[in-house]
Amino acid sequence: MLHGRVSEVHSILASYSLCAFDYDPIDFLRGILVITSTGSRYWPLRELSALLRDGNRLAFRVSSYGDATMLEQHGEQDTVAGMATCYVVSRGKFNNADISQNIPKQLKSLIGVIHRTLVNQGAKPKWTIQPKVYRGPFGRCDCLEVRI
């Protein structure tokens, strides 16, 4: 799979499955889908630090479930407060969004892969919870923002 011809979208979908089987998807995930005010687009991970250095902000809609914070798949609005918003395509532990000391707790999760990718590109990611900034299915919800 690593050397085959797999589309960007299929690399995202497969990463959810790889994480479910405790395989680290960092070498497989090629990029993320984001929604901006001008529509949806694909952000290649190899360009992620450059995109964030250019002033782009990246948000993830989150919800808390018991002791865990998870990336949210659904919301009443697509984007969060002028930020590019990551589109979550499926459910599963790949969506874990727990942060401890500015590092994702689950390094094989989507935000864990993004964090390690940014660090490998020489960036210092900063993760921040922005409270109640988007409309979710049950009221105002938080987002997790990454900046460098």
Short mmCIF file of N, CA, C and O in Angstrom, two decimals:
data_model
loop_
_atom_site.label_atom_id
_atom_site.label_comp_id
_atom_site.label_asym_id
_atom_site.label_seq_id
_atom_site.Cartn_x
_atom_site.Cartn_y
_atom_site.Cartn_z
N MET A 1 0.81 -1.20 0.00
CA MET A 1 0.00 0.00 0.00
C MET A 1 0.86 1.26 0.00
O MET A 1 0.46 2.26 -0.58
N LEU A 2 2.01 1.22 0.68
CA LEU A 2 2.84 2.41 0.76
C LEU A 2 3.38 2.84 -0.59
O LEU A 2 3.59 4.02 -0.83
N HIS A 3 3.63 1.89 -1.47
CA HIS A 3 4.25 2.22 -2.75
C HIS A 3 3.27 2.12 -3.91
O HIS A 3 3.65 2.38 -5.04
N GLY A 4 2.03 1.77 -3.63
CA GLY A 4 1.03 1.63 -4.69
C GLY A 4 0.42 2.97 -5.05
O GLY A 4 0.69 4.01 -4.47
N ARG A 5 -0.42 2.92 -6.05
CA ARG A 5 -1.11 4.12 -6.52
C ARG A 5 -2.45 4.22 -5.80
O ARG A 5 -3.42 3.61 -6.22
N VAL A 6 -2.47 5.00 -4.76
CA VAL A 6 -3.66 5.18 -3.95
C VAL A 6 -4.01 6.67 -3.98
O VAL A 6 -3.12 7.51 -3.83
N SER A 7 -5.28 6.97 -4.18
CA SER A 7 -5.69 8.37 -4.24
C SER A 7 -5.54 9.03 -2.87
O SER A 7 -5.44 8.35 -1.84
N GLU A 8 -5.54 10.36 -2.88
CA GLU A 8 -5.45 11.10 -1.63
C GLU A 8 -6.59 10.74 -0.69
O GLU A 8 -6.38 10.52 0.50
N VAL A 9 -7.80 10.68 -1.21
CA VAL A 9 -8.96 10.36 -0.37
C VAL A 9 -8.84 8.95 0.18
O VAL A 9 -9.12 8.71 1.35
N HIS A 10 -8.41 8.00 -0.64
CA HIS A 10 -8.25 6.63 -0.15
C HIS A 10 -7.16 6.53 0.90
O HIS A 10 -7.24 5.71 1.81
N SER A 11 -6.12 7.38 0.81
CA SER A 11 -5.09 7.36 1.85
C SER A 11 -5.67 7.83 3.18
O SER A 11 -5.28 7.35 4.24
N ILE A 12 -6.63 8.76 3.14
CA ILE A 12 -7.28 9.24 4.36
C ILE A 12 -8.15 8.13 4.94
O ILE A 12 -8.06 7.80 6.13
N LEU A 13 -8.99 7.52 4.10
CA LEU A 13 -9.88 6.45 4.57
C LEU A 13 -9.09 5.27 5.12
O LEU A 13 -9.43 4.71 6.17
N ALA A 14 -8.03 4.88 4.44
CA ALA A 14 -7.21 3.76 4.90
C ALA A 14 -6.53 4.07 6.22
O ALA A 14 -6.34 3.18 7.05
N SER A 15 -6.19 5.33 6.46
CA SER A 15 -5.53 5.70 7.71
C SER A 15 -6.43 5.44 8.92
O SER A 15 -5.95 5.08 9.99
N TYR A 16 -7.74 5.63 8.75
CA TYR A 16 -8.68 5.30 9.83
C TYR A 16 -8.59 3.81 10.16
O TYR A 16 -8.55 3.42 11.33
N SER A 17 -8.58 2.98 9.15
CA SER A 17 -8.51 1.53 9.36
C SER A 17 -7.17 1.12 9.94
O SER A 17 -7.11 0.28 10.84
N LEU A 18 -6.08 1.70 9.44
CA LEU A 18 -4.76 1.35 9.96
C LEU A 18 -4.66 1.68 11.44
O LEU A 18 -4.14 0.89 12.23
N CYS A 19 -5.18 2.83 11.84
CA CYS A 19 -5.15 3.23 13.25
C CYS A 19 -5.98 2.27 14.10
O CYS A 19 -5.60 1.93 15.21
N ALA A 20 -7.11 1.82 13.57
CA ALA A 20 -7.97 0.89 14.31
C ALA A 20 -7.24 -0.41 14.62
O ALA A 20 -7.51 -1.06 15.64
N PHE A 21 -6.29 -0.78 13.77
CA PHE A 21 -5.50 -2.00 13.99
C PHE A 21 -4.16 -1.68 14.63
O PHE A 21 -3.23 -2.49 14.58
N ASP A 22 -4.04 -0.49 15.22
CA ASP A 22 -2.86 -0.04 15.95
C ASP A 22 -1.62 0.08 15.07
O ASP A 22 -0.49 -0.05 15.54
N TYR A 23 -1.83 0.32 13.78
CA TYR A 23 -0.72 0.57 12.86
C TYR A 23 -0.55 2.08 12.73
O TYR A 23 -1.52 2.82 12.63
N ASP A 24 0.67 2.55 12.73
CA ASP A 24 0.93 3.98 12.64
C ASP A 24 0.74 4.45 11.20
O ASP A 24 1.51 4.07 10.31
N PRO A 25 -0.26 5.31 10.93
CA PRO A 25 -0.54 5.74 9.56
C PRO A 25 0.33 6.89 9.07
O PRO A 25 0.12 7.40 7.97
N ILE A 26 1.36 7.29 9.80
CA ILE A 26 2.14 8.47 9.41
C ILE A 26 2.80 8.31 8.04
O ILE A 26 2.93 9.27 7.30
N ASP A 27 3.20 7.11 7.68
CA ASP A 27 3.84 6.91 6.38
C ASP A 27 2.83 6.73 5.25
O ASP A 27 3.22 6.66 4.09
N PHE A 28 1.56 6.64 5.58
CA PHE A 28 0.54 6.37 4.57
C PHE A 28 -0.34 7.58 4.28
O PHE A 28 -0.70 7.83 3.13
N LEU A 29 -0.67 8.34 5.32
CA LEU A 29 -1.55 9.50 5.13
C LEU A 29 -0.83 10.57 4.33
O LEU A 29 0.24 11.03 4.70
N ARG A 30 -1.41 10.97 3.22
CA ARG A 30 -0.77 11.95 2.33
C ARG A 30 -1.25 13.37 2.55
O ARG A 30 -0.58 14.32 2.16
N GLY A 31 -2.44 13.53 3.13
CA GLY A 31 -2.98 14.88 3.31
C GLY A 31 -4.32 14.83 4.01
O GLY A 31 -4.78 13.77 4.43
N ILE A 32 -4.92 15.99 4.15
CA ILE A 32 -6.22 16.10 4.79
C ILE A 32 -7.15 16.92 3.89
O ILE A 32 -6.71 17.71 3.07
N LEU A 33 -8.44 16.70 4.08
CA LEU A 33 -9.44 17.51 3.40
C LEU A 33 -9.84 18.63 4.33
O LEU A 33 -10.07 18.40 5.52
N VAL A 34 -9.85 19.86 3.82
CA VAL A 34 -10.26 21.00 4.63
C VAL A 34 -11.37 21.75 3.91
O VAL A 34 -11.49 21.71 2.68
N ILE A 35 -12.17 22.41 4.71
CA ILE A 35 -13.23 23.26 4.19
C ILE A 35 -12.86 24.69 4.55
O ILE A 35 -12.53 25.00 5.70
N THR A 36 -12.88 25.57 3.55
CA THR A 36 -12.59 26.98 3.77
C THR A 36 -13.80 27.79 3.33
O THR A 36 -14.78 27.23 2.82
N SER A 37 -13.71 29.07 3.47
CA SER A 37 -14.83 29.93 3.04
C SER A 37 -15.05 29.87 1.54
O SER A 37 -16.11 30.23 1.04
N THR A 38 -14.05 29.41 0.79
CA THR A 38 -14.18 29.33 -0.67
C THR A 38 -14.45 27.91 -1.16
O THR A 38 -14.48 27.68 -2.37
N GLY A 39 -14.64 26.97 -0.25
CA GLY A 39 -14.94 25.60 -0.65
C GLY A 39 -13.99 24.59 -0.03
O GLY A 39 -13.17 24.93 0.82
N SER A 40 -14.10 23.36 -0.47
CA SER A 40 -13.25 22.32 0.09
C SER A 40 -12.02 22.13 -0.78
O SER A 40 -12.04 22.39 -1.98
N ARG A 41 -10.94 21.72 -0.13
CA ARG A 41 -9.71 21.47 -0.86
C ARG A 41 -8.88 20.44 -0.10
O ARG A 41 -9.14 20.14 1.05
N TYR A 42 -7.90 19.94 -0.77
CA TYR A 42 -6.98 18.95 -0.22
C TYR A 42 -5.69 19.65 0.19
O TYR A 42 -5.13 20.41 -0.61
N TRP A 43 -5.24 19.44 1.43
CA TRP A 43 -3.96 19.98 1.90
C TRP A 43 -2.97 18.83 2.02
O TRP A 43 -3.11 17.98 2.90
N PRO A 44 -1.97 18.76 1.17
CA PRO A 44 -0.95 17.72 1.30
C PRO A 44 -0.15 17.91 2.60
O PRO A 44 0.21 19.04 2.94
N LEU A 45 0.11 16.83 3.30
CA LEU A 45 0.87 16.94 4.54
C LEU A 45 2.27 17.48 4.31
O LEU A 45 2.81 18.20 5.14
N ARG A 46 2.86 17.17 3.16
CA ARG A 46 4.22 17.65 2.89
C ARG A 46 4.28 19.17 2.81
O ARG A 46 5.34 19.76 2.92
N GLU A 47 3.12 19.83 2.61
CA GLU A 47 3.07 21.29 2.52
C GLU A 47 2.43 21.94 3.75
O GLU A 47 2.24 23.15 3.78
N LEU A 48 2.13 21.13 4.76
CA LEU A 48 1.33 21.62 5.88
C LEU A 48 2.01 22.77 6.63
O LEU A 48 1.38 23.79 6.91
N SER A 49 3.29 22.64 6.97
CA SER A 49 3.94 23.72 7.72
C SER A 49 4.01 25.00 6.89
O SER A 49 3.83 26.10 7.42
N ALA A 50 4.23 24.88 5.59
CA ALA A 50 4.26 26.07 4.73
C ALA A 50 2.88 26.74 4.69
O ALA A 50 2.77 27.97 4.74
N LEU A 51 1.83 25.94 4.61
CA LEU A 51 0.48 26.50 4.59
C LEU A 51 0.17 27.23 5.90
O LEU A 51 -0.42 28.31 5.90
N LEU A 52 0.61 26.67 7.03
CA LEU A 52 0.36 27.32 8.31
C LEU A 52 1.26 28.54 8.50
O LEU A 52 0.85 29.53 9.09
N ARG A 53 2.47 28.49 7.99
CA ARG A 53 3.36 29.65 8.08
C ARG A 53 2.85 30.81 7.23
O ARG A 53 3.14 31.97 7.51
N ASP A 54 2.09 30.51 6.19
CA ASP A 54 1.53 31.54 5.32
C ASP A 54 0.32 32.23 5.94
O ASP A 54 -0.38 32.97 5.27
N GLY A 55 0.06 31.97 7.21
CA GLY A 55 -1.04 32.63 7.91
C GLY A 55 -2.33 31.85 7.95
O GLY A 55 -3.32 32.32 8.51
N ASN A 56 -2.36 30.67 7.34
CA ASN A 56 -3.55 29.85 7.42
C ASN A 56 -3.69 29.30 8.84
O ASN A 56 -2.70 29.01 9.50
N ARG A 57 -4.91 29.17 9.29
CA ARG A 57 -5.20 28.57 10.60
C ARG A 57 -5.99 27.31 10.35
O ARG A 57 -6.84 27.26 9.47
N LEU A 58 -5.71 26.27 11.12
CA LEU A 58 -6.37 24.98 10.93
C LEU A 58 -7.14 24.62 12.19
O LEU A 58 -6.59 24.61 13.28
N ALA A 59 -8.43 24.34 12.00
CA ALA A 59 -9.32 24.01 13.12
C ALA A 59 -9.88 22.59 12.94
O ALA A 59 -10.03 22.10 11.83
N PHE A 60 -10.19 22.00 14.07
CA PHE A 60 -10.86 20.70 14.13
C PHE A 60 -12.05 20.85 15.07
O PHE A 60 -11.89 21.29 16.21
N ARG A 61 -13.24 20.51 14.60
CA ARG A 61 -14.40 20.53 15.48
C ARG A 61 -14.25 19.38 16.47
O ARG A 61 -13.87 18.27 16.08
N VAL A 62 -14.49 19.64 17.76
CA VAL A 62 -14.33 18.60 18.77
C VAL A 62 -15.55 18.51 19.67
O VAL A 62 -16.28 19.48 19.85
N SER A 63 -15.73 17.32 20.23
CA SER A 63 -16.74 17.06 21.24
C SER A 63 -16.11 16.21 22.31
O SER A 63 -15.23 15.40 22.04
N SER A 64 -16.56 16.39 23.53
CA SER A 64 -16.07 15.57 24.64
C SER A 64 -17.06 14.46 24.93
O SER A 64 -18.26 14.69 25.02
N TYR A 65 -16.53 13.26 25.05
CA TYR A 65 -17.33 12.08 25.37
C TYR A 65 -16.72 11.43 26.60
O TYR A 65 -15.69 10.77 26.50
N GLY A 66 -17.32 11.66 27.77
CA GLY A 66 -16.75 11.11 28.99
C GLY A 66 -15.38 11.71 29.24
O GLY A 66 -15.22 12.92 29.32
N ASP A 67 -14.38 10.87 29.30
CA ASP A 67 -13.01 11.33 29.55
C ASP A 67 -12.25 11.67 28.28
O ASP A 67 -11.10 12.09 28.35
N ALA A 68 -12.82 11.45 27.12
CA ALA A 68 -12.09 11.63 25.86
C ALA A 68 -12.65 12.81 25.06
O ALA A 68 -13.84 13.09 25.09
N THR A 69 -11.76 13.47 24.34
CA THR A 69 -12.15 14.49 23.38
C THR A 69 -11.93 13.89 22.00
O THR A 69 -10.87 13.32 21.72
N MET A 70 -12.94 14.00 21.15
CA MET A 70 -12.88 13.39 19.83
C MET A 70 -13.15 14.44 18.75
O MET A 70 -13.90 15.39 18.97
N LEU A 71 -12.53 14.25 17.60
CA LEU A 71 -12.85 15.09 16.45
C LEU A 71 -14.29 14.81 16.05
O LEU A 71 -14.72 13.67 16.00
N GLU A 72 -15.00 15.86 15.76
CA GLU A 72 -16.42 15.76 15.45
C GLU A 72 -16.62 15.66 13.94
O GLU A 72 -16.06 16.44 13.18
N GLN A 73 -17.45 14.73 13.54
CA GLN A 73 -17.72 14.52 12.13
C GLN A 73 -18.84 15.43 11.63
O GLN A 73 -18.85 15.80 10.47
N HIS A 74 -19.76 15.81 12.49
CA HIS A 74 -20.93 16.56 12.05
C HIS A 74 -21.02 17.90 12.76
O HIS A 74 -20.61 18.02 13.91
N GLY A 75 -21.55 18.88 12.09
CA GLY A 75 -21.80 20.19 12.66
C GLY A 75 -22.78 20.94 11.78
O GLY A 75 -22.95 20.60 10.61
N GLU A 76 -23.42 21.94 12.33
CA GLU A 76 -24.38 22.71 11.55
C GLU A 76 -23.71 23.73 10.64
O GLU A 76 -24.35 24.32 9.79
N GLN A 77 -22.42 23.96 10.83
CA GLN A 77 -21.69 24.85 9.95
C GLN A 77 -20.40 24.15 9.55
O GLN A 77 -19.84 23.37 10.30
N ASP A 78 -19.96 24.40 8.33
CA ASP A 78 -18.80 23.69 7.81
C ASP A 78 -17.48 24.24 8.34
O ASP A 78 -16.57 23.49 8.64
N THR A 79 -17.36 25.56 8.41
CA THR A 79 -16.09 26.15 8.81
C THR A 79 -16.20 26.76 10.20
O THR A 79 -17.29 27.06 10.67
N VAL A 80 -15.06 26.95 10.81
CA VAL A 80 -15.00 27.53 12.15
C VAL A 80 -14.31 28.89 12.05
O VAL A 80 -13.13 28.96 11.70
N ALA A 81 -15.03 29.95 12.30
CA ALA A 81 -14.52 31.31 12.49
C ALA A 81 -13.35 31.69 11.59
O ALA A 81 -12.29 32.07 12.07
N GLY A 82 -13.51 31.55 10.29
CA GLY A 82 -12.48 31.99 9.36
C GLY A 82 -11.26 31.09 9.27
O GLY A 82 -10.27 31.46 8.65
N MET A 83 -11.30 29.92 9.85
CA MET A 83 -10.18 29.00 9.78
C MET A 83 -10.48 27.89 8.78
O MET A 83 -11.64 27.52 8.59
N ALA A 84 -9.43 27.36 8.17
CA ALA A 84 -9.62 26.13 7.40
C ALA A 84 -9.99 25.05 8.41
O ALA A 84 -9.36 24.93 9.46
N THR A 85 -11.03 24.30 8.12
CA THR A 85 -11.54 23.32 9.07
C THR A 85 -11.37 21.93 8.49
O THR A 85 -11.83 21.66 7.38
N CYS A 86 -10.71 21.07 9.24
CA CYS A 86 -10.45 19.71 8.78
C CYS A 86 -11.77 18.95 8.68
O CYS A 86 -12.59 18.97 9.60
N TYR A 87 -11.97 18.30 7.56
CA TYR A 87 -13.16 17.50 7.34
C TYR A 87 -12.87 16.07 7.82
O TYR A 87 -11.97 15.41 7.31
N VAL A 88 -13.62 15.64 8.81
CA VAL A 88 -13.47 14.30 9.38
C VAL A 88 -14.35 13.36 8.59
O VAL A 88 -15.56 13.55 8.50
N VAL A 89 -13.75 12.33 7.99
CA VAL A 89 -14.48 11.49 7.05
C VAL A 89 -15.08 10.23 7.65
O VAL A 89 -15.90 9.58 7.01
N SER A 90 -14.68 9.86 8.85
CA SER A 90 -15.18 8.62 9.43
C SER A 90 -15.10 8.70 10.95
O SER A 90 -14.65 9.70 11.51
N ARG A 91 -15.51 7.64 11.60
CA ARG A 91 -15.42 7.54 13.06
C ARG A 91 -14.27 6.61 13.43
O ARG A 91 -13.77 5.89 12.59
N GLY A 92 -13.88 6.66 14.68
CA GLY A 92 -12.87 5.72 15.15
C GLY A 92 -11.80 6.38 15.99
O GLY A 92 -11.80 7.60 16.19
N LYS A 93 -10.86 5.57 16.48
CA LYS A 93 -9.85 6.11 17.39
C LYS A 93 -8.87 7.04 16.68
O LYS A 93 -8.13 7.76 17.33
N PHE A 94 -8.87 7.06 15.36
CA PHE A 94 -8.07 8.00 14.59
C PHE A 94 -8.51 9.44 14.91
O PHE A 94 -7.77 10.39 14.71
N ASN A 95 -9.73 9.61 15.42
CA ASN A 95 -10.30 10.92 15.74
C ASN A 95 -10.02 11.37 17.17
O ASN A 95 -10.53 12.41 17.59
N ASN A 96 -9.22 10.64 17.92
CA ASN A 96 -8.93 11.05 19.29
C ASN A 96 -8.26 12.42 19.27
O ASN A 96 -7.33 12.67 18.50
N ALA A 97 -8.74 13.33 20.12
CA ALA A 97 -8.23 14.71 20.13
C ALA A 97 -7.75 15.13 21.50
O ALA A 97 -7.70 16.33 21.81
N ASP A 98 -7.39 14.19 22.34
CA ASP A 98 -6.88 14.53 23.67
C ASP A 98 -5.47 15.11 23.55
O ASP A 98 -4.63 14.57 22.83
N ILE A 99 -5.24 16.20 24.27
CA ILE A 99 -3.96 16.90 24.26
C ILE A 99 -3.42 16.93 25.69
O ILE A 99 -4.17 17.17 26.64
N SER A 100 -2.13 16.69 25.85
CA SER A 100 -1.48 16.81 27.14
C SER A 100 -0.14 17.52 26.93
O SER A 100 0.68 17.08 26.13
N GLN A 101 0.06 18.62 27.64
CA GLN A 101 1.28 19.41 27.55
C GLN A 101 1.61 19.79 26.09
O GLN A 101 2.74 19.65 25.63
N ASN A 102 0.57 20.19 25.36
CA ASN A 102 0.66 20.66 23.97
C ASN A 102 1.09 19.56 22.98
O ASN A 102 1.58 19.86 21.90
N ILE A 103 0.88 18.31 23.35
CA ILE A 103 1.18 17.19 22.46
C ILE A 103 -0.04 16.26 22.46
O ILE A 103 -0.57 15.93 23.52
N PRO A 104 -0.48 15.81 21.28
CA PRO A 104 -1.59 14.84 21.26
C PRO A 104 -1.21 13.59 22.04
O PRO A 104 -0.10 13.07 21.91
N LYS A 105 -2.15 13.12 22.86
CA LYS A 105 -1.90 11.91 23.66
C LYS A 105 -1.76 10.68 22.78
O LYS A 105 -0.96 9.80 23.07
N GLN A 106 -2.57 10.59 21.73
CA GLN A 106 -2.54 9.44 20.82
C GLN A 106 -1.78 9.83 19.56
O GLN A 106 -2.32 10.46 18.67
N LEU A 107 -0.52 9.46 19.49
CA LEU A 107 0.32 9.89 18.37
C LEU A 107 -0.07 9.24 17.04
O LEU A 107 0.32 9.72 15.98
N LYS A 108 -0.86 8.15 17.10
CA LYS A 108 -1.32 7.51 15.86
C LYS A 108 -2.67 8.06 15.40
O LYS A 108 -3.20 7.62 14.39
N SER A 109 -3.20 9.05 16.11
CA SER A 109 -4.46 9.68 15.71
C SER A 109 -4.18 10.69 14.59
O SER A 109 -3.03 11.00 14.29
N LEU A 110 -5.24 11.24 14.02
CA LEU A 110 -5.08 12.24 12.96
C LEU A 110 -4.26 13.43 13.46
O LEU A 110 -3.31 13.85 12.81
N ILE A 111 -4.63 13.98 14.63
CA ILE A 111 -3.88 15.14 15.12
C ILE A 111 -2.48 14.72 15.55
O ILE A 111 -1.55 15.53 15.48
N GLY A 112 -2.29 13.48 15.98
CA GLY A 112 -0.96 12.99 16.31
C GLY A 112 -0.06 12.92 15.08
O GLY A 112 1.11 13.31 15.12
N VAL A 113 -0.63 12.44 13.97
CA VAL A 113 0.12 12.40 12.71
C VAL A 113 0.44 13.82 12.24
O VAL A 113 1.57 14.10 11.81
N ILE A 114 -0.52 14.73 12.34
CA ILE A 114 -0.30 16.12 11.94
C ILE A 114 0.78 16.74 12.82
O ILE A 114 1.69 17.41 12.32
N HIS A 115 0.71 16.51 14.12
CA HIS A 115 1.70 17.06 15.04
C HIS A 115 3.11 16.57 14.69
O HIS A 115 4.04 17.37 14.55
N ARG A 116 3.27 15.27 14.52
CA ARG A 116 4.59 14.71 14.21
C ARG A 116 5.09 15.17 12.84
O ARG A 116 6.28 15.43 12.66
N THR A 117 4.17 15.31 11.89
CA THR A 117 4.55 15.81 10.56
C THR A 117 5.09 17.24 10.66
O THR A 117 6.13 17.56 10.09
N LEU A 118 4.40 18.08 11.41
CA LEU A 118 4.85 19.46 11.58
C LEU A 118 6.21 19.51 12.29
O LEU A 118 7.09 20.27 11.88
N VAL A 119 6.38 18.70 13.33
CA VAL A 119 7.67 18.65 14.03
C VAL A 119 8.77 18.18 13.09
O VAL A 119 9.87 18.76 13.06
N ASN A 120 8.48 17.15 12.28
CA ASN A 120 9.47 16.65 11.32
C ASN A 120 9.82 17.70 10.26
O ASN A 120 10.90 17.64 9.67
N GLN A 121 8.91 18.65 10.03
CA GLN A 121 9.16 19.73 9.08
C GLN A 121 9.81 20.95 9.75
O GLN A 121 9.95 22.00 9.14
N GLY A 122 10.21 20.80 11.02
CA GLY A 122 10.90 21.87 11.72
C GLY A 122 10.00 22.87 12.41
O GLY A 122 10.47 23.89 12.91
N ALA A 123 8.71 22.62 12.46
CA ALA A 123 7.76 23.54 13.09
C ALA A 123 7.54 23.17 14.55
O ALA A 123 7.85 22.05 14.98
N LYS A 124 7.01 24.12 15.29
CA LYS A 124 6.65 23.90 16.70
C LYS A 124 5.14 24.11 16.82
O LYS A 124 4.68 25.23 17.06
N PRO A 125 4.36 23.04 16.66
CA PRO A 125 2.90 23.21 16.69
C PRO A 125 2.40 23.61 18.08
O PRO A 125 2.92 23.14 19.09
N LYS A 126 1.40 24.48 18.07
CA LYS A 126 0.74 24.90 19.30
C LYS A 126 -0.75 24.56 19.17
O LYS A 126 -1.41 25.03 18.25
N TRP A 127 -1.23 23.75 20.08
CA TRP A 127 -2.62 23.29 20.06
C TRP A 127 -3.41 24.08 21.10
O TRP A 127 -3.00 24.17 22.25
N THR A 128 -4.55 24.63 20.68
CA THR A 128 -5.37 25.44 21.57
C THR A 128 -6.84 25.08 21.39
O THR A 128 -7.31 24.94 20.26
N ILE A 129 -7.54 24.95 22.51
CA ILE A 129 -9.00 24.77 22.45
C ILE A 129 -9.63 26.16 22.39
O ILE A 129 -9.35 27.02 23.23
N GLN A 130 -10.45 26.37 21.38
CA GLN A 130 -11.24 27.61 21.25
C GLN A 130 -12.67 27.26 21.68
O GLN A 130 -13.33 26.47 21.00
N PRO A 131 -13.13 27.80 22.80
CA PRO A 131 -14.44 27.39 23.32
C PRO A 131 -15.63 27.96 22.55
O PRO A 131 -15.62 29.12 22.15
N LYS A 132 -16.58 27.08 22.30
CA LYS A 132 -17.91 27.44 21.78
C LYS A 132 -17.86 28.34 20.55
O LYS A 132 -18.46 29.40 20.52
N VAL A 133 -17.15 27.91 19.51
CA VAL A 133 -16.98 28.74 18.32
C VAL A 133 -17.73 28.24 17.09
O VAL A 133 -17.68 28.86 16.05
N TYR A 134 -18.42 27.10 17.21
CA TYR A 134 -19.23 26.66 16.07
C TYR A 134 -20.51 26.03 16.58
O TYR A 134 -20.61 25.62 17.73
N ARG A 135 -21.50 26.00 15.67
CA ARG A 135 -22.79 25.40 16.00
C ARG A 135 -22.73 23.91 15.71
O ARG A 135 -22.55 23.49 14.58
N GLY A 136 -22.92 23.12 16.76
CA GLY A 136 -23.00 21.68 16.61
C GLY A 136 -24.44 21.23 16.69
O GLY A 136 -25.35 22.05 16.86
N PRO A 137 -24.66 19.93 16.62
CA PRO A 137 -26.03 19.43 16.65
C PRO A 137 -26.76 19.69 17.96
O PRO A 137 -27.98 19.72 18.01
N PHE A 138 -25.99 19.93 19.06
CA PHE A 138 -26.63 20.13 20.37
C PHE A 138 -26.23 21.46 21.00
O PHE A 138 -26.16 21.59 22.20
N GLY A 139 -25.92 22.46 20.17
CA GLY A 139 -25.56 23.78 20.69
C GLY A 139 -24.15 24.18 20.30
O GLY A 139 -23.54 23.60 19.41
N ARG A 140 -23.62 25.18 20.98
CA ARG A 140 -22.29 25.70 20.70
C ARG A 140 -21.23 24.69 21.12
O ARG A 140 -21.32 24.09 22.19
N CYS A 141 -20.21 24.51 20.27
CA CYS A 141 -19.17 23.51 20.53
C CYS A 141 -17.78 24.12 20.37
O CYS A 141 -17.61 25.17 19.78
N ASP A 142 -16.80 23.41 20.90
CA ASP A 142 -15.41 23.85 20.86
C ASP A 142 -14.73 23.40 19.60
O ASP A 142 -15.18 22.49 18.90
N CYS A 143 -13.59 24.05 19.32
CA CYS A 143 -12.72 23.56 18.26
C CYS A 143 -11.31 23.49 18.81
O CYS A 143 -10.96 24.18 19.77
N LEU A 144 -10.53 22.64 18.20
CA LEU A 144 -9.11 22.52 18.50
C LEU A 144 -8.37 23.17 17.34
O LEU A 144 -8.61 22.83 16.19
N GLU A 145 -7.52 24.13 17.65
CA GLU A 145 -6.80 24.86 16.61
C GLU A 145 -5.31 24.52 16.72
O GLU A 145 -4.77 24.41 17.83
N VAL A 146 -4.67 24.37 15.56
CA VAL A 146 -3.22 24.22 15.55
C VAL A 146 -2.62 25.39 14.80
O VAL A 146 -3.12 25.80 13.75
N ARG A 147 -1.56 25.94 15.39
CA ARG A 147 -0.79 27.03 14.78
C ARG A 147 0.69 26.66 14.91
O ARG A 147 1.07 25.84 15.71
N ILE A 148 1.49 27.35 14.13
CA ILE A 148 2.93 27.18 14.29
C ILE A 148 3.57 28.55 14.44
O ILE A 148 2.96 29.56 14.16
#
